[in-house]
Amino acid sequence: MPPPLPICPRALLSSTSTRALLRQPSSKPQSHTALSPPSATRPFSSSTALKSGDGHESHYDPPSGWLWGIPPGEKPKKEGWETIWYWGFWGSLLVLGVGGWVYREDSSIQTWALEEARRRLEAEGILADPSPSRTSSIAESTSSIVESTSNMVESAVDTVKSAVTSSDE
């Protein structure tokens, strides 16, 4: 049974047996284990991780004096996504703006005064409450529609019967 590994990673890297293991060249690629130090290979990938301070080359672009590197007087070349983005952004903004303007709340003084006058007249009993009368008027109109429809059906049936009896004679 192998000896237990130290818990502290620094102690693991500083032990002489670990250093001897790390210095031995190996023909097989080693996976990331507790005995090997963190390498540039990522655990679930075969590619190496990019580190910003590894290379000796400069990551700094010297200033050219032009905004985004475009000389004055030159038009920048449009990329493929720009036209779709412009039309989508400004078109949706226009649709939302028109929709918001059309469906905005009516907050005019005339609307408020009409609603307030109706509320006060209903409270005093001068104006009848519209909801019960509306319900009763809907019921009355529905019953009248049903009666007129049944009358029309009866008259159509009578017409057909008279046409059938006259053709039989």
Coordinates of N, CA and C in Angstrom, one line a residue:
M1 N 0.8 -1.2 0.0 CA 0.0 0.0 0.0 C 0.9 1.2 0.0
P2 N 0.6 2.2 -0.9 CA 1.4 3.4 -0.9 C 1.2 4.3 0.3
P3 N 2.2 5.1 0.6 CA 2.1 6.0 1.8 C 1.0 7.0 1.5
P4 N 0.4 7.5 2.5 CA -0.7 8.5 2.3 C -0.1 9.8 1.8
L5 N -0.9 10.5 0.9 CA -0.4 11.7 0.3 C -0.6 12.9 1.3
P6 N 0.2 13.9 1.3 CA 0.0 15.0 2.1 C -1.2 15.8 1.6
I7 N -1.9 16.5 2.5 CA -3.1 17.2 2.2 C -2.7 18.5 1.5
C8 N -1.7 19.2 1.9 CA -1.3 20.5 1.4 C -0.7 20.3 0.1
P9 N -1.2 21.0 -1.0 CA -0.5 20.9 -2.3 C 0.9 21.4 -2.4
R10 N 1.2 22.4 -1.5 CA 2.6 22.9 -1.5 C 3.6 21.8 -1.0
A11 N 3.1 21.2 0.1 CA 3.9 20.1 0.6 C 4.1 19.0 -0.4
L12 N 3.1 18.8 -1.2 CA 3.2 17.7 -2.2 C 4.2 18.1 -3.3
L13 N 4.3 19.3 -3.7 CA 5.2 19.7 -4.7 C 6.6 19.9 -4.1
S14 N 6.8 20.1 -2.8 CA 8.1 20.3 -2.3 C 8.8 19.0 -1.9
S15 N 8.0 17.9 -1.8 CA 8.7 16.7 -1.4 C 9.6 16.2 -2.5
T16 N 10.7 15.6 -2.1 CA 11.8 15.1 -3.0 C 11.3 14.0 -3.9
S17 N 10.5 13.1 -3.3 CA 10.0 12.0 -4.2 C 9.1 12.5 -5.3
T18 N 8.3 13.5 -5.0 CA 7.5 14.0 -6.1 C 8.3 14.7 -7.1
R19 N 9.3 15.5 -6.7 CA 10.2 16.1 -7.7 C 10.9 15.1 -8.6
A20 N 11.3 14.0 -8.0 CA 11.9 13.0 -8.8 C 11.0 12.4 -9.8
L21 N 9.7 12.2 -9.4 CA 8.7 11.7 -10.3 C 8.4 12.7 -11.4
L22 N 8.4 14.0 -11.1 CA 8.1 15.0 -12.1 C 9.3 15.1 -13.1
R23 N 10.5 14.9 -12.7 CA 11.6 15.1 -13.6 C 11.9 13.9 -14.6
Q24 N 11.2 12.8 -14.3 CA 11.4 11.7 -15.2 C 10.7 11.9 -16.5
P25 N 11.4 11.7 -17.6 CA 10.7 11.9 -18.9 C 9.8 10.7 -19.1
S26 N 8.7 10.9 -19.7 CA 7.8 9.8 -20.0 C 7.3 9.9 -21.4
S27 N 7.2 8.7 -22.0 CA 6.8 8.6 -23.4 C 5.3 8.7 -23.5
K28 N 4.6 8.4 -22.4 CA 3.1 8.4 -22.4 C 2.6 9.8 -21.9
P29 N 1.6 10.3 -22.5 CA 1.0 11.6 -21.9 C 0.4 11.2 -20.5
Q30 N 0.7 12.0 -19.5 CA 0.1 11.8 -18.2 C -1.1 12.6 -18.0
S31 N -2.1 12.1 -17.4 CA -3.3 12.8 -17.1 C -3.1 13.7 -15.8
H32 N -3.9 14.6 -15.6 CA -3.8 15.5 -14.4 C -4.2 14.7 -13.2
T33 N -3.2 14.4 -12.3 CA -3.4 13.6 -11.1 C -2.9 14.5 -9.9
A34 N -3.1 13.9 -8.7 CA -2.6 14.6 -7.5 C -1.1 14.7 -7.5
L35 N -0.4 13.8 -8.2 CA 1.1 13.8 -8.1 C 1.7 14.7 -9.2
S36 N 0.9 15.1 -10.2 CA 1.5 16.0 -11.2 C 1.0 17.4 -10.9
P37 N 1.9 18.3 -11.2 CA 1.5 19.7 -11.0 C 0.4 20.2 -12.0
P38 N -0.3 21.2 -11.7 CA -1.2 21.7 -12.7 C -0.5 22.1 -14.0
S39 N -0.9 21.6 -15.1 CA -0.2 21.9 -16.3 C -1.1 22.8 -17.2
A40 N -0.6 23.0 -18.4 CA -1.3 23.9 -19.3 C -2.5 23.1 -20.0
T41 N -2.5 21.8 -19.8 CA -3.6 21.0 -20.4 C -4.8 21.1 -19.5
R42 N -6.0 21.4 -20.0 CA -7.2 21.4 -19.3 C -7.7 20.0 -19.0
P43 N -8.5 19.8 -17.9 CA -8.9 18.4 -17.6 C -9.8 17.7 -18.6
F44 N -10.7 18.4 -19.2 CA -11.7 17.7 -20.1 C -11.4 18.1 -21.6
S45 N -10.2 18.5 -21.9 CA -9.9 19.0 -23.2 C -8.4 18.6 -23.5
S46 N -8.2 18.4 -24.8 CA -6.8 18.1 -25.2 C -6.0 19.3 -25.5
S47 N -6.7 20.5 -25.6 CA -6.0 21.7 -26.0 C -5.4 22.4 -24.8
T48 N -4.5 23.2 -25.0 CA -3.9 23.9 -23.8 C -4.6 25.2 -23.5
A49 N -4.6 25.5 -22.2 CA -5.2 26.7 -21.8 C -4.4 27.9 -22.2
L50 N -5.0 29.0 -22.6 CA -4.3 30.2 -22.9 C -4.0 31.0 -21.7
K51 N -2.7 31.4 -21.5 CA -2.4 32.2 -20.4 C -1.8 33.5 -20.9
S52 N -2.2 34.6 -20.3 CA -1.9 35.9 -20.9 C -0.4 36.3 -20.6
G53 N 0.2 35.8 -19.6 CA 1.5 36.2 -19.2 C 2.6 35.2 -19.7
D54 N 2.3 34.2 -20.5 CA 3.2 33.2 -20.8 C 4.2 33.6 -21.9
G55 N 3.7 34.3 -22.9 CA 4.5 34.6 -24.1 C 5.4 35.9 -23.8
H56 N 6.5 36.0 -24.6 CA 7.3 37.1 -24.4 C 6.9 38.3 -25.3
E57 N 6.0 38.0 -26.2 CA 5.6 39.0 -27.2 C 4.7 40.0 -26.5
S58 N 4.6 41.2 -27.0 CA 3.7 42.2 -26.4 C 2.3 42.0 -26.9
H59 N 1.4 42.2 -26.0 CA -0.1 42.1 -26.3 C -0.6 43.5 -26.5
Y60 N 0.2 44.5 -26.6 CA -0.2 45.9 -26.7 C 0.0 46.3 -28.2
D61 N -1.1 46.9 -28.7 CA -1.0 47.5 -30.1 C -0.7 48.9 -29.9
P62 N 0.4 49.4 -30.5 CA 0.7 50.8 -30.4 C -0.3 51.7 -31.1
P63 N -0.6 52.9 -30.6 CA -1.6 53.7 -31.2 C -1.2 54.2 -32.6
S64 N -2.2 54.1 -33.5 CA -1.9 54.5 -34.8 C -2.4 56.0 -35.1
G65 N -3.2 56.5 -34.1 CA -3.7 57.8 -34.3 C -5.1 57.9 -34.9
W66 N -5.6 56.7 -35.4 CA -6.9 56.6 -36.0 C -7.9 55.8 -35.1
L67 N -9.1 56.3 -35.1 CA -10.1 55.6 -34.3 C -10.5 54.2 -35.0
W68 N -10.3 53.2 -34.3 CA -10.5 51.8 -34.7 C -9.6 51.4 -35.9
G69 N -8.5 52.1 -36.1 CA -7.6 51.8 -37.1 C -8.1 52.2 -38.5
I70 N -9.1 53.0 -38.6 CA -9.6 53.4 -39.9 C -9.1 54.8 -40.3
P71 N -8.4 55.0 -41.4 CA -7.8 56.3 -41.7 C -9.0 57.3 -42.0
P72 N -8.8 58.6 -41.7 CA -9.8 59.6 -42.0 C -10.2 59.6 -43.5
G73 N -11.5 59.8 -43.7 CA -12.0 59.8 -45.1 C -12.4 58.5 -45.7
E74 N -12.0 57.4 -45.1 CA -12.3 56.1 -45.5 C -13.6 55.6 -44.8
K75 N -14.5 54.9 -45.6 CA -15.6 54.4 -45.0 C -15.3 53.0 -44.5
P76 N -15.7 52.6 -43.3 CA -15.4 51.3 -42.8 C -16.3 50.2 -43.5
K77 N -15.7 49.1 -43.7 CA -16.4 48.0 -44.4 C -17.5 47.4 -43.5
K78 N -18.7 47.3 -44.0 CA -19.8 46.8 -43.2 C -19.7 45.3 -43.0
E79 N -19.9 44.8 -41.8 CA -19.9 43.4 -41.5 C -21.3 42.8 -41.8
G80 N -21.4 41.5 -41.9 CA -22.7 40.9 -42.2 C -23.8 41.1 -41.2
W81 N -23.5 41.2 -39.9 CA -24.5 41.3 -38.9 C -25.1 42.7 -38.8
E82 N -24.4 43.7 -39.3 CA -24.7 45.1 -39.0 C -26.1 45.5 -39.6
T83 N -26.4 45.1 -40.8 CA -27.7 45.5 -41.4 C -28.8 44.9 -40.7
I84 N -28.7 43.6 -40.4 CA -29.8 42.9 -39.6 C -30.0 43.5 -38.3
W85 N -28.9 43.9 -37.6 CA -29.0 44.5 -36.3 C -29.6 45.9 -36.4
Y86 N -29.3 46.7 -37.3 CA -29.9 48.0 -37.5 C -31.4 47.9 -37.7
W87 N -31.8 47.1 -38.7 CA -33.2 47.0 -39.0 C -33.9 46.4 -37.8
G88 N -33.4 45.4 -37.2 CA -34.1 44.8 -36.1 C -34.2 45.7 -34.9
F89 N -33.2 46.4 -34.5 CA -33.2 47.3 -33.4 C -34.2 48.5 -33.6
W90 N -33.9 49.2 -34.7 CA -34.8 50.4 -35.0 C -36.2 50.0 -35.4
G91 N -36.4 48.9 -36.0 CA -37.8 48.4 -36.4 C -38.5 48.0 -35.1
S92 N -37.9 47.3 -34.2 CA -38.6 46.9 -33.0 C -38.8 48.1 -32.1
L93 N -37.9 49.1 -32.1 CA -38.1 50.3 -31.3 C -39.3 51.1 -31.9
L94 N -39.4 51.1 -33.2 CA -40.5 51.8 -33.9 C -41.9 51.2 -33.6
V95 N -41.9 49.8 -33.7 CA -43.1 49.1 -33.4 C -43.6 49.3 -31.9
L96 N -42.6 49.2 -31.0 CA -42.9 49.3 -29.6 C -43.4 50.8 -29.3
G97 N -42.7 51.7 -29.9 CA -43.1 53.1 -29.7 C -44.5 53.4 -30.2
V98 N -44.8 53.0 -31.4 CA -46.2 53.2 -32.0 C -47.2 52.4 -31.2
G99 N -46.9 51.2 -30.8 CA -47.8 50.4 -29.9 C -48.1 51.1 -28.6
G100 N -47.0 51.6 -28.0 CA -47.2 52.3 -26.7 C -48.0 53.5 -26.8
W101 N -47.8 54.2 -28.0 CA -48.6 55.5 -28.2 C -50.0 55.2 -28.4
V102 N -50.3 54.1 -29.2 CA -51.7 53.8 -29.5 C -52.4 53.3 -28.3
Y103 N -51.8 52.4 -27.5 CA -52.5 51.8 -26.4 C -52.2 52.5 -25.0
R104 N -51.8 53.8 -25.1 CA -51.5 54.5 -23.9 C -52.8 54.7 -23.1
E105 N -52.6 55.0 -21.8 CA -53.8 55.2 -20.9 C -54.4 56.6 -21.2
D106 N -55.7 56.7 -21.3 CA -56.4 58.0 -21.5 C -56.4 58.7 -20.2
S107 N -55.6 59.7 -20.1 CA -55.5 60.5 -18.8 C -55.9 61.9 -19.1
S108 N -56.8 62.2 -20.0 CA -57.2 63.6 -20.3 C -58.2 64.0 -19.2
I109 N -58.3 65.3 -19.0 CA -59.2 65.9 -18.0 C -60.6 65.6 -18.3
Q110 N -61.0 65.5 -19.6 CA -62.3 65.3 -20.0 C -62.8 63.9 -19.6
T111 N -61.9 62.9 -19.8 CA -62.2 61.5 -19.4 C -62.4 61.4 -17.9
W112 N -61.5 62.1 -17.1 CA -61.6 62.1 -15.7 C -62.9 62.7 -15.2
A113 N -63.2 63.9 -15.8 CA -64.4 64.6 -15.4 C -65.7 63.8 -15.7
L114 N -65.7 63.1 -16.8 CA -66.9 62.3 -17.2 C -67.0 61.1 -16.2
E115 N -65.9 60.4 -15.9 CA -66.0 59.3 -14.9 C -66.4 59.8 -13.6
E116 N -65.9 60.9 -13.1 CA -66.2 61.5 -11.8 C -67.7 61.9 -11.8
A117 N -68.2 62.5 -12.8 CA -69.6 62.9 -12.8 C -70.5 61.7 -12.8
R118 N -70.2 60.7 -13.6 CA -71.0 59.5 -13.6 C -70.9 58.8 -12.2
R119 N -69.8 58.8 -11.5 CA -69.7 58.2 -10.2 C -70.5 58.9 -9.2
R120 N -70.5 60.2 -9.3 CA -71.3 61.1 -8.3 C -72.8 60.9 -8.5
L121 N -73.2 60.9 -9.8 CA -74.6 60.7 -10.1 C -75.1 59.4 -9.7
E122 N -74.3 58.3 -9.9 CA -74.7 57.0 -9.4 C -74.8 56.9 -7.9
A123 N -73.9 57.6 -7.2 CA -73.9 57.7 -5.8 C -75.2 58.4 -5.2
E124 N -75.6 59.4 -5.9 CA -76.8 60.2 -5.5 C -78.1 59.5 -5.9
G125 N -78.0 58.5 -6.8 CA -79.2 57.8 -7.3 C -79.9 58.4 -8.5
I126 N -79.3 59.5 -9.0 CA -79.8 60.1 -10.2 C -79.6 59.3 -11.4
L127 N -78.5 58.7 -11.6 CA -78.2 57.8 -12.7 C -78.1 56.4 -12.2
A128 N -78.8 55.5 -13.0 CA -78.9 54.1 -12.6 C -77.5 53.4 -12.8
D129 N -77.2 52.4 -12.0 CA -76.0 51.7 -12.2 C -76.0 50.9 -13.5
P130 N -75.0 51.1 -14.4 CA -75.1 50.5 -15.7 C -75.0 49.0 -15.7
S131 N -74.3 48.4 -14.7 CA -74.1 47.0 -14.8 C -75.3 46.1 -14.7
P132 N -76.3 46.3 -13.8 CA -77.5 45.4 -13.8 C -78.4 45.7 -15.0
S133 N -78.5 46.9 -15.4 CA -79.4 47.2 -16.5 C -78.8 46.6 -17.8
R134 N -77.5 46.7 -17.8 CA -76.8 46.1 -19.0 C -77.0 44.6 -19.1
T135 N -76.9 43.9 -17.9 CA -77.1 42.5 -17.9 C -78.6 42.2 -18.3
S136 N -79.5 42.9 -17.8 CA -80.9 42.6 -18.1 C -81.2 43.0 -19.6
S137 N -80.6 44.0 -20.1 CA -80.8 44.4 -21.5 C -80.2 43.3 -22.4
I138 N -79.0 42.7 -22.0 CA -78.4 41.6 -22.8 C -79.4 40.4 -22.8
A139 N -79.9 40.1 -21.6 CA -80.9 39.0 -21.6 C -82.1 39.2 -22.4
E140 N -82.6 40.4 -22.4 CA -83.8 40.8 -23.2 C -83.5 40.7 -24.7
S141 N -82.3 41.2 -25.1 CA -82.0 41.2 -26.5 C -81.7 39.7 -26.9
T142 N -81.1 38.9 -26.1 CA -80.9 37.5 -26.4 C -82.2 36.8 -26.6
S143 N -83.2 37.0 -25.7 CA -84.5 36.3 -25.9 C -85.2 36.8 -27.1
S144 N -85.1 38.1 -27.4 CA -85.8 38.6 -28.6 C -85.1 38.0 -29.9
I145 N -83.8 37.9 -29.9 CA -83.1 37.3 -31.0 C -83.5 35.8 -31.2
V146 N -83.6 35.1 -30.1 CA -84.1 33.7 -30.2 C -85.5 33.6 -30.7
E147 N -86.4 34.5 -30.2 CA -87.8 34.5 -30.7 C -87.8 34.8 -32.2
S148 N -87.1 35.8 -32.6 CA -87.1 36.2 -34.1 C -86.5 35.1 -34.9
T149 N -85.5 34.4 -34.4 CA -84.9 33.3 -35.2 C -85.9 32.1 -35.3
S150 N -86.6 31.8 -34.2 CA -87.5 30.7 -34.3 C -88.7 31.1 -35.2
N151 N -89.1 32.3 -35.2 CA -90.2 32.8 -36.1 C -89.7 32.6 -37.6
M152 N -88.5 33.0 -37.8 CA -88.0 32.9 -39.2 C -87.9 31.4 -39.6
V153 N -87.5 30.6 -38.7 CA -87.4 29.2 -39.1 C -88.8 28.6 -39.3
E154 N -89.8 28.9 -38.5 CA -91.1 28.5 -38.7 C -91.7 28.9 -40.0
S155 N -91.4 30.2 -40.4 CA -91.9 30.7 -41.7 C -91.2 30.0 -42.8
A156 N -89.9 29.7 -42.7 CA -89.2 29.0 -43.8 C -89.8 27.6 -43.9
V157 N -90.1 27.0 -42.8 CA -90.6 25.6 -42.9 C -92.0 25.7 -43.5
D158 N -92.8 26.6 -43.2 CA -94.2 26.8 -43.8 C -94.0 27.0 -45.3
T159 N -93.1 27.8 -45.7 CA -92.9 28.1 -47.1 C -92.5 26.9 -47.9
V160 N -91.6 26.1 -47.3 CA -91.2 24.8 -47.9 C -92.4 23.9 -48.0
K161 N -93.1 23.8 -47.0 CA -94.3 22.9 -47.0 C -95.3 23.3 -48.0
S162 N -95.5 24.6 -48.1 CA -96.5 25.1 -49.2 C -96.0 24.8 -50.6
A163 N -94.6 25.0 -50.8 CA -94.0 24.7 -52.1 C -94.1 23.2 -52.4
V164 N -93.9 22.4 -51.5 CA -94.0 20.9 -51.7 C -95.4 20.5 -52.0
T165 N -96.4 21.0 -51.2 CA -97.8 20.6 -51.5 C -98.3 21.2 -52.8
S166 N -97.8 22.4 -53.2 CA -98.3 22.9 -54.5 C -97.7 22.2 -55.6
S167 N -96.5 21.7 -55.5 CA -95.8 20.9 -56.6 C -96.4 19.5 -56.7
D168 N -97.0 19.0 -55.6 CA -97.6 17.7 -55.6 C -99.0 17.7 -56.4
E169 N -99.6 18.8 -56.4 CA -101.0 18.9 -57.0 C -100.9 19.1 -58.4

